[in-house]
Coordinates of C-alpha atoms in Angstrom, one line a residue:
M1 CA 87.9 99.5 94.5
N2 CA 87.8 102.4 97.0
I3 CA 85.1 102.1 99.6
P4 CA 83.2 105.4 100.0
K5 CA 81.9 106.6 103.4
M6 CA 83.5 104.2 105.8
D7 CA 81.1 105.4 108.5
I8 CA 78.5 103.0 107.1
L9 CA 80.8 100.1 108.0
E10 CA 81.2 101.5 111.5
L11 CA 77.4 101.4 111.9
L12 CA 77.2 97.8 110.7
S13 CA 80.3 96.6 112.6
D14 CA 78.3 95.2 115.6
K15 CA 76.9 92.5 113.2
K16 CA 73.3 93.2 114.1
Y17 CA 70.5 94.2 111.7
V18 CA 70.3 97.9 111.2
S19 CA 67.4 99.4 109.3
G20 CA 67.8 101.5 106.2
K21 CA 66.0 104.3 108.0
T22 CA 68.4 104.2 110.9
L23 CA 71.4 104.2 108.6
G24 CA 69.9 107.0 106.5
S25 CA 69.3 109.2 109.6
A26 CA 72.7 108.6 111.0
L27 CA 74.4 109.4 107.7
N28 CA 71.9 112.1 106.7
I29 CA 71.2 110.4 103.3
S30 CA 68.2 108.8 101.7
R31 CA 67.3 105.1 102.0
A32 CA 68.0 104.8 98.3
A33 CA 71.5 106.2 98.9
V34 CA 72.0 103.7 101.7
H35 CA 71.0 100.9 99.4
K36 CA 73.5 102.1 96.8
R37 CA 76.3 102.2 99.4
I38 CA 75.4 98.7 100.6
N39 CA 75.7 97.4 97.0
T40 CA 79.1 99.0 96.7
L41 CA 80.3 97.3 99.8
K42 CA 79.0 93.9 98.5
K43 CA 80.8 94.4 95.2
S44 CA 84.0 95.1 97.2
G45 CA 83.7 91.7 98.9
Y46 CA 81.7 92.3 102.0
T47 CA 79.0 89.8 102.9
I48 CA 75.9 91.8 104.0
E49 CA 72.5 90.2 104.7
T50 CA 69.4 92.1 103.7
S51 CA 66.0 91.5 105.2
V52 CA 62.9 93.3 106.4
K53 CA 64.9 94.1 109.5
G54 CA 67.5 96.0 107.5
Y55 CA 71.1 95.1 106.9
K56 CA 73.6 93.0 108.8
L57 CA 77.4 92.6 108.2
V58 CA 78.0 88.9 108.4
K59 CA 81.7 88.6 107.7
T60 CA 84.4 90.5 105.9
G61 CA 86.7 87.7 104.8
D62 CA 90.1 88.8 103.4
I63 CA 89.3 92.4 102.6
I64 CA 92.0 95.0 103.1
N65 CA 91.3 98.7 103.0
E66 CA 91.7 101.8 105.2
F67 CA 88.7 100.9 107.4
E68 CA 89.7 97.2 107.9
I69 CA 93.3 98.1 108.7
L70 CA 92.6 100.8 111.2
S71 CA 90.0 98.7 112.9
K72 CA 92.7 96.0 113.6
I73 CA 95.2 98.5 115.1
N74 CA 94.9 99.0 118.8
K75 CA 93.9 102.6 119.7
S76 CA 96.7 102.6 122.3
V77 CA 99.3 102.3 119.6
K78 CA 101.6 105.4 119.8
I79 CA 102.4 105.4 116.0
R80 CA 98.8 104.8 115.0
G81 CA 98.4 107.0 111.9
S82 CA 96.5 107.4 108.7
V83 CA 96.2 104.6 106.1
L84 CA 96.3 104.9 102.4
H85 CA 95.3 101.8 100.4
Y86 CA 95.7 101.4 96.6
A87 CA 94.4 98.7 94.3
K88 CA 97.6 99.0 92.3
I89 CA 100.7 101.2 92.8
D90 CA 104.2 101.2 91.5
S91 CA 105.7 100.9 95.0
T92 CA 104.4 101.6 98.5
Q93 CA 108.0 102.4 99.4
T94 CA 108.2 105.1 96.7
K95 CA 104.9 106.6 97.8
I96 CA 105.7 106.7 101.5
K97 CA 108.9 108.5 100.8
E98 CA 107.0 111.1 98.8
L99 CA 104.6 111.5 101.7
A100 CA 107.6 111.8 104.1
A101 CA 109.0 114.6 102.0
E102 CA 105.6 116.3 102.4
N103 CA 105.9 116.0 106.2
A104 CA 103.3 113.2 106.6
A105 CA 102.9 112.1 110.2
E106 CA 104.7 109.2 111.8
G107 CA 102.7 106.0 111.6
T108 CA 101.4 106.7 108.2
I109 CA 100.8 103.5 106.3
V110 CA 100.7 102.9 102.5
A111 CA 99.4 99.5 101.5
A112 CA 98.5 98.1 98.1
E113 CA 96.9 95.0 96.5
Q114 CA 99.5 95.0 93.8
Q115 CA 102.8 96.7 93.1
S116 CA 104.2 97.0 89.6
G117 CA 107.6 98.2 90.8
G118 CA 108.0 96.7 94.3
Y119 CA 111.6 96.4 95.4
G120 CA 113.8 95.2 98.2
R121 CA 117.4 95.8 99.2
M122 CA 119.8 96.7 96.3
K123 CA 116.7 97.6 94.4
R124 CA 116.0 94.0 93.6
H125 CA 112.5 93.4 92.1
W126 CA 109.9 92.0 94.5
S127 CA 107.1 90.0 93.1
S128 CA 103.9 91.7 94.4
A129 CA 100.8 89.9 93.1
K130 CA 97.3 90.1 94.5
G131 CA 96.8 88.4 97.8
G132 CA 100.1 89.4 99.4
L133 CA 100.6 92.0 102.0
W134 CA 102.6 94.9 100.6
F135 CA 103.0 98.0 102.8
S136 CA 105.3 100.7 104.0
L137 CA 105.4 102.5 107.3
L138 CA 106.7 106.0 108.0
L139 CA 108.8 106.4 111.2
K140 CA 110.4 109.4 112.7
P141 CA 112.7 107.9 115.3
R142 CA 114.8 110.0 117.7
M143 CA 118.2 108.4 117.1
R144 CA 121.5 108.9 115.3
P145 CA 121.5 108.0 111.6
D146 CA 124.0 105.1 112.3
E147 CA 121.4 103.5 114.6
T148 CA 118.7 103.1 112.0
S149 CA 120.0 99.9 110.4
K150 CA 118.9 98.2 113.6
L151 CA 115.3 99.0 112.8
A152 CA 115.3 96.3 110.2
L153 CA 116.3 93.8 112.9
I154 CA 113.6 95.1 115.3
T155 CA 111.1 94.8 112.4
A156 CA 112.1 91.2 111.8
I157 CA 111.7 90.4 115.5
A158 CA 108.2 91.9 115.5
L159 CA 107.2 89.9 112.4
N160 CA 108.7 86.7 113.8
R161 CA 106.7 87.2 117.0
V162 CA 103.5 87.7 115.0
L163 CA 104.0 84.6 112.9
E164 CA 104.6 82.4 115.9
K165 CA 102.1 83.8 118.4
Q166 CA 99.2 84.5 116.1
Y167 CA 99.7 81.8 113.4
N168 CA 101.9 79.1 115.0
I169 CA 104.4 79.5 112.1
K170 CA 108.0 79.0 113.2
S171 CA 110.2 81.4 111.2
S172 CA 113.8 82.5 111.2
V173 CA 115.7 85.7 110.1
K174 CA 118.3 85.6 107.3
W175 CA 120.3 88.6 108.2
P176 CA 119.5 91.3 107.8
N177 CA 116.1 91.5 106.2
D178 CA 114.5 88.2 105.1
I179 CA 112.1 86.0 107.0
L180 CA 112.3 82.3 106.2
V181 CA 110.1 79.3 107.0
K182 CA 112.0 76.0 106.5
D183 CA 114.6 77.9 104.4
K184 CA 112.1 79.4 102.1
K185 CA 111.5 83.2 102.0
I186 CA 108.1 84.4 103.2
S187 CA 108.9 88.0 103.8
G188 CA 111.4 90.8 103.0
I189 CA 112.1 94.0 104.8
I190 CA 113.7 97.2 103.5
V191 CA 114.6 100.3 105.6
E192 CA 115.5 103.6 103.9
M193 CA 116.0 107.0 105.5
S194 CA 116.5 110.7 105.1
A195 CA 119.1 112.1 107.5
E196 CA 121.4 114.9 108.3
Q197 CA 124.8 114.5 109.9
D198 CA 123.5 114.0 113.4
M199 CA 119.7 113.5 113.1
V200 CA 117.2 111.3 111.3
N201 CA 114.5 113.2 109.4
W202 CA 112.4 110.0 108.6
V203 CA 112.6 106.3 108.0
A204 CA 110.6 104.4 105.5
A205 CA 110.2 100.7 106.5
G206 CA 108.9 98.6 103.6
I207 CA 107.5 95.1 104.3
G208 CA 106.4 92.5 101.9
I209 CA 104.7 89.3 103.1
N210 CA 103.6 86.4 101.0
V211 CA 100.2 85.7 102.3
N212 CA 97.5 84.4 99.9
N213 CA 99.3 85.3 96.7
I214 CA 100.3 82.8 94.0
L215 CA 104.0 82.6 93.5
P216 CA 105.5 82.7 90.1
G217 CA 107.0 79.3 89.0
E218 CA 110.6 80.5 89.3
L219 CA 110.1 81.5 93.0
K220 CA 108.3 78.4 94.3
K221 CA 111.6 76.5 95.1
I222 CA 112.9 79.4 97.2
S223 CA 109.8 81.1 98.5
T224 CA 106.6 80.2 100.3
T225 CA 103.3 81.8 101.4
M226 CA 101.3 81.7 104.6
K227 CA 98.4 80.1 102.7
E228 CA 100.6 77.2 101.5
I229 CA 101.8 76.6 105.1
L230 CA 98.4 76.8 106.8
N231 CA 96.3 75.6 103.9
K232 CA 93.8 78.4 104.3
N233 CA 93.3 82.1 103.4
I234 CA 94.6 84.6 105.9
D235 CA 92.9 87.9 106.8
R236 CA 95.6 90.4 105.7
A237 CA 94.1 93.3 107.6
S238 CA 94.4 91.3 110.8
L239 CA 97.9 90.3 110.0
L240 CA 98.9 94.0 109.4
G241 CA 97.1 95.0 112.6
Y242 CA 99.0 92.3 114.6
F243 CA 102.3 93.5 113.2
I244 CA 101.7 97.2 114.0
N245 CA 100.5 96.4 117.5
E246 CA 103.6 94.3 118.1
F247 CA 106.1 96.6 116.4
D248 CA 104.8 99.7 118.3
I249 CA 105.9 98.1 121.6
L250 CA 109.4 97.1 120.3
Y251 CA 109.9 100.4 118.6
S252 CA 109.2 102.5 121.7
D253 CA 111.4 100.4 123.9
F254 CA 114.2 100.3 121.3
Q255 CA 114.4 104.1 121.1
K256 CA 114.6 104.3 124.9
N257 CA 116.9 101.3 125.7
G258 CA 118.7 100.4 122.5
F259 CA 119.1 97.1 120.7
E260 CA 121.2 95.2 123.3
S261 CA 118.2 93.7 125.2
Y262 CA 117.0 92.1 121.9
V263 CA 120.3 90.5 120.8
K264 CA 119.5 87.2 122.5
E265 CA 116.0 86.9 120.9
Y266 CA 117.3 87.9 117.5
N267 CA 120.1 85.4 117.6
S268 CA 117.8 82.6 118.7
K269 CA 115.9 83.2 115.4
T270 CA 118.9 83.7 113.1
A271 CA 119.0 81.5 110.1
Y272 CA 122.2 79.6 109.5
N273 CA 123.6 80.4 112.9
G274 CA 126.7 78.4 113.4
D275 CA 126.8 77.4 109.7
S276 CA 129.4 78.2 107.1
V277 CA 128.3 81.2 105.1
T278 CA 129.4 83.8 102.6
V279 CA 128.6 87.5 102.9
D280 CA 128.9 89.9 100.0
T281 CA 129.3 93.4 101.5
G282 CA 129.6 95.2 98.1
F283 CA 133.2 95.8 98.7
E284 CA 134.5 92.4 99.7
T285 CA 133.4 88.7 100.1
V286 CA 133.7 87.3 103.6
K287 CA 133.5 83.6 104.2
G288 CA 133.3 81.9 107.7
I289 CA 131.0 80.7 110.4
N290 CA 127.9 82.7 111.2
K291 CA 128.0 83.8 114.9
G292 CA 124.9 85.9 114.8
V293 CA 124.8 89.6 115.7
D294 CA 126.4 91.7 118.4
K295 CA 124.8 94.4 120.6
H296 CA 125.4 96.9 117.8
G297 CA 123.4 94.8 115.2
K298 CA 126.6 93.9 113.3
L299 CA 126.9 90.4 111.9
I300 CA 129.8 88.4 113.4
I301 CA 131.7 86.1 111.0
D302 CA 134.4 83.8 112.4
T303 CA 136.9 83.6 109.4
K304 CA 140.2 81.8 109.1
N305 CA 141.8 85.1 109.7
G306 CA 139.8 86.0 112.8
I307 CA 136.5 87.7 113.6
V308 CA 135.0 90.1 111.1
Q309 CA 132.1 92.5 111.9
I310 CA 129.8 93.4 109.1
I311 CA 127.4 96.3 109.0
S312 CA 125.5 95.4 105.8
G313 CA 125.6 92.8 103.0
T314 CA 124.0 89.8 101.4
L315 CA 124.3 86.5 103.2
R316 CA 124.1 83.0 101.8
K317 CA 124.7 79.6 103.3
N318 CA 127.6 77.6 101.8
N319 CA 126.8 74.2 100.4
G320 CA 128.6 71.2 101.8

């Protein structure tokens, strides 16, 4: 449900009683219209106390919409942009690419409660039920097209930092785009772009995080959620805000100084580092020992025939 007139939430955000008369005067509407908007907010999940003193916002719980998301993003964030939130959409990634083609501003976010056609790398279907955090972020980096693949690695670092610092969840990165907790997938990242020969027009970074959603039976053995790990519901708007705040810092520094300064941190979080792995590049299958990534973001595999550097592919750990 879309929340009309977010300005009423701004007036109630200090969590003190505000009279209907004060709200009506500030919004230039009648007290009856104020009451109607309050009821709309309540139906959308907000807890609002009503008394002779007026109205008081008690708590929001896990509510995700334009107002909640923007309120959690620091005003100092350089890529702070507009937010579009949908109850259901085919894919936030498809929508953000449409907006990019219409010259939407950098930092634009598309988020959804559900996706009917969510996808990851290789167009693989991504289960996107209610309760998860499904969003796409529009970027316009100043870099060569061949540098953009590293944005997936920077995104993974930002999300790893948030999970550990804000939620005490220790996670790892399965190169190049999956976030794991105890070998179970909790998040996936996809980076797509539009570019010319020597310049990037835009980059669409899609992120899916299993938060409070219920996983289908077939995914429970290989995936997990934040709620399962912490045994409580997570405020998704806060999670998204934490991510944007963290990513903004990394993104700015990455454009200035490159990926080299992040190699050590990324490799310290690499899943299956030092293990026997197989990588399907789409052109060949490479087997060997995972040595992490180099300063160019390439995966290094030590094979029986020597070192192989891989730009993109699908990695899996070998059994035995």
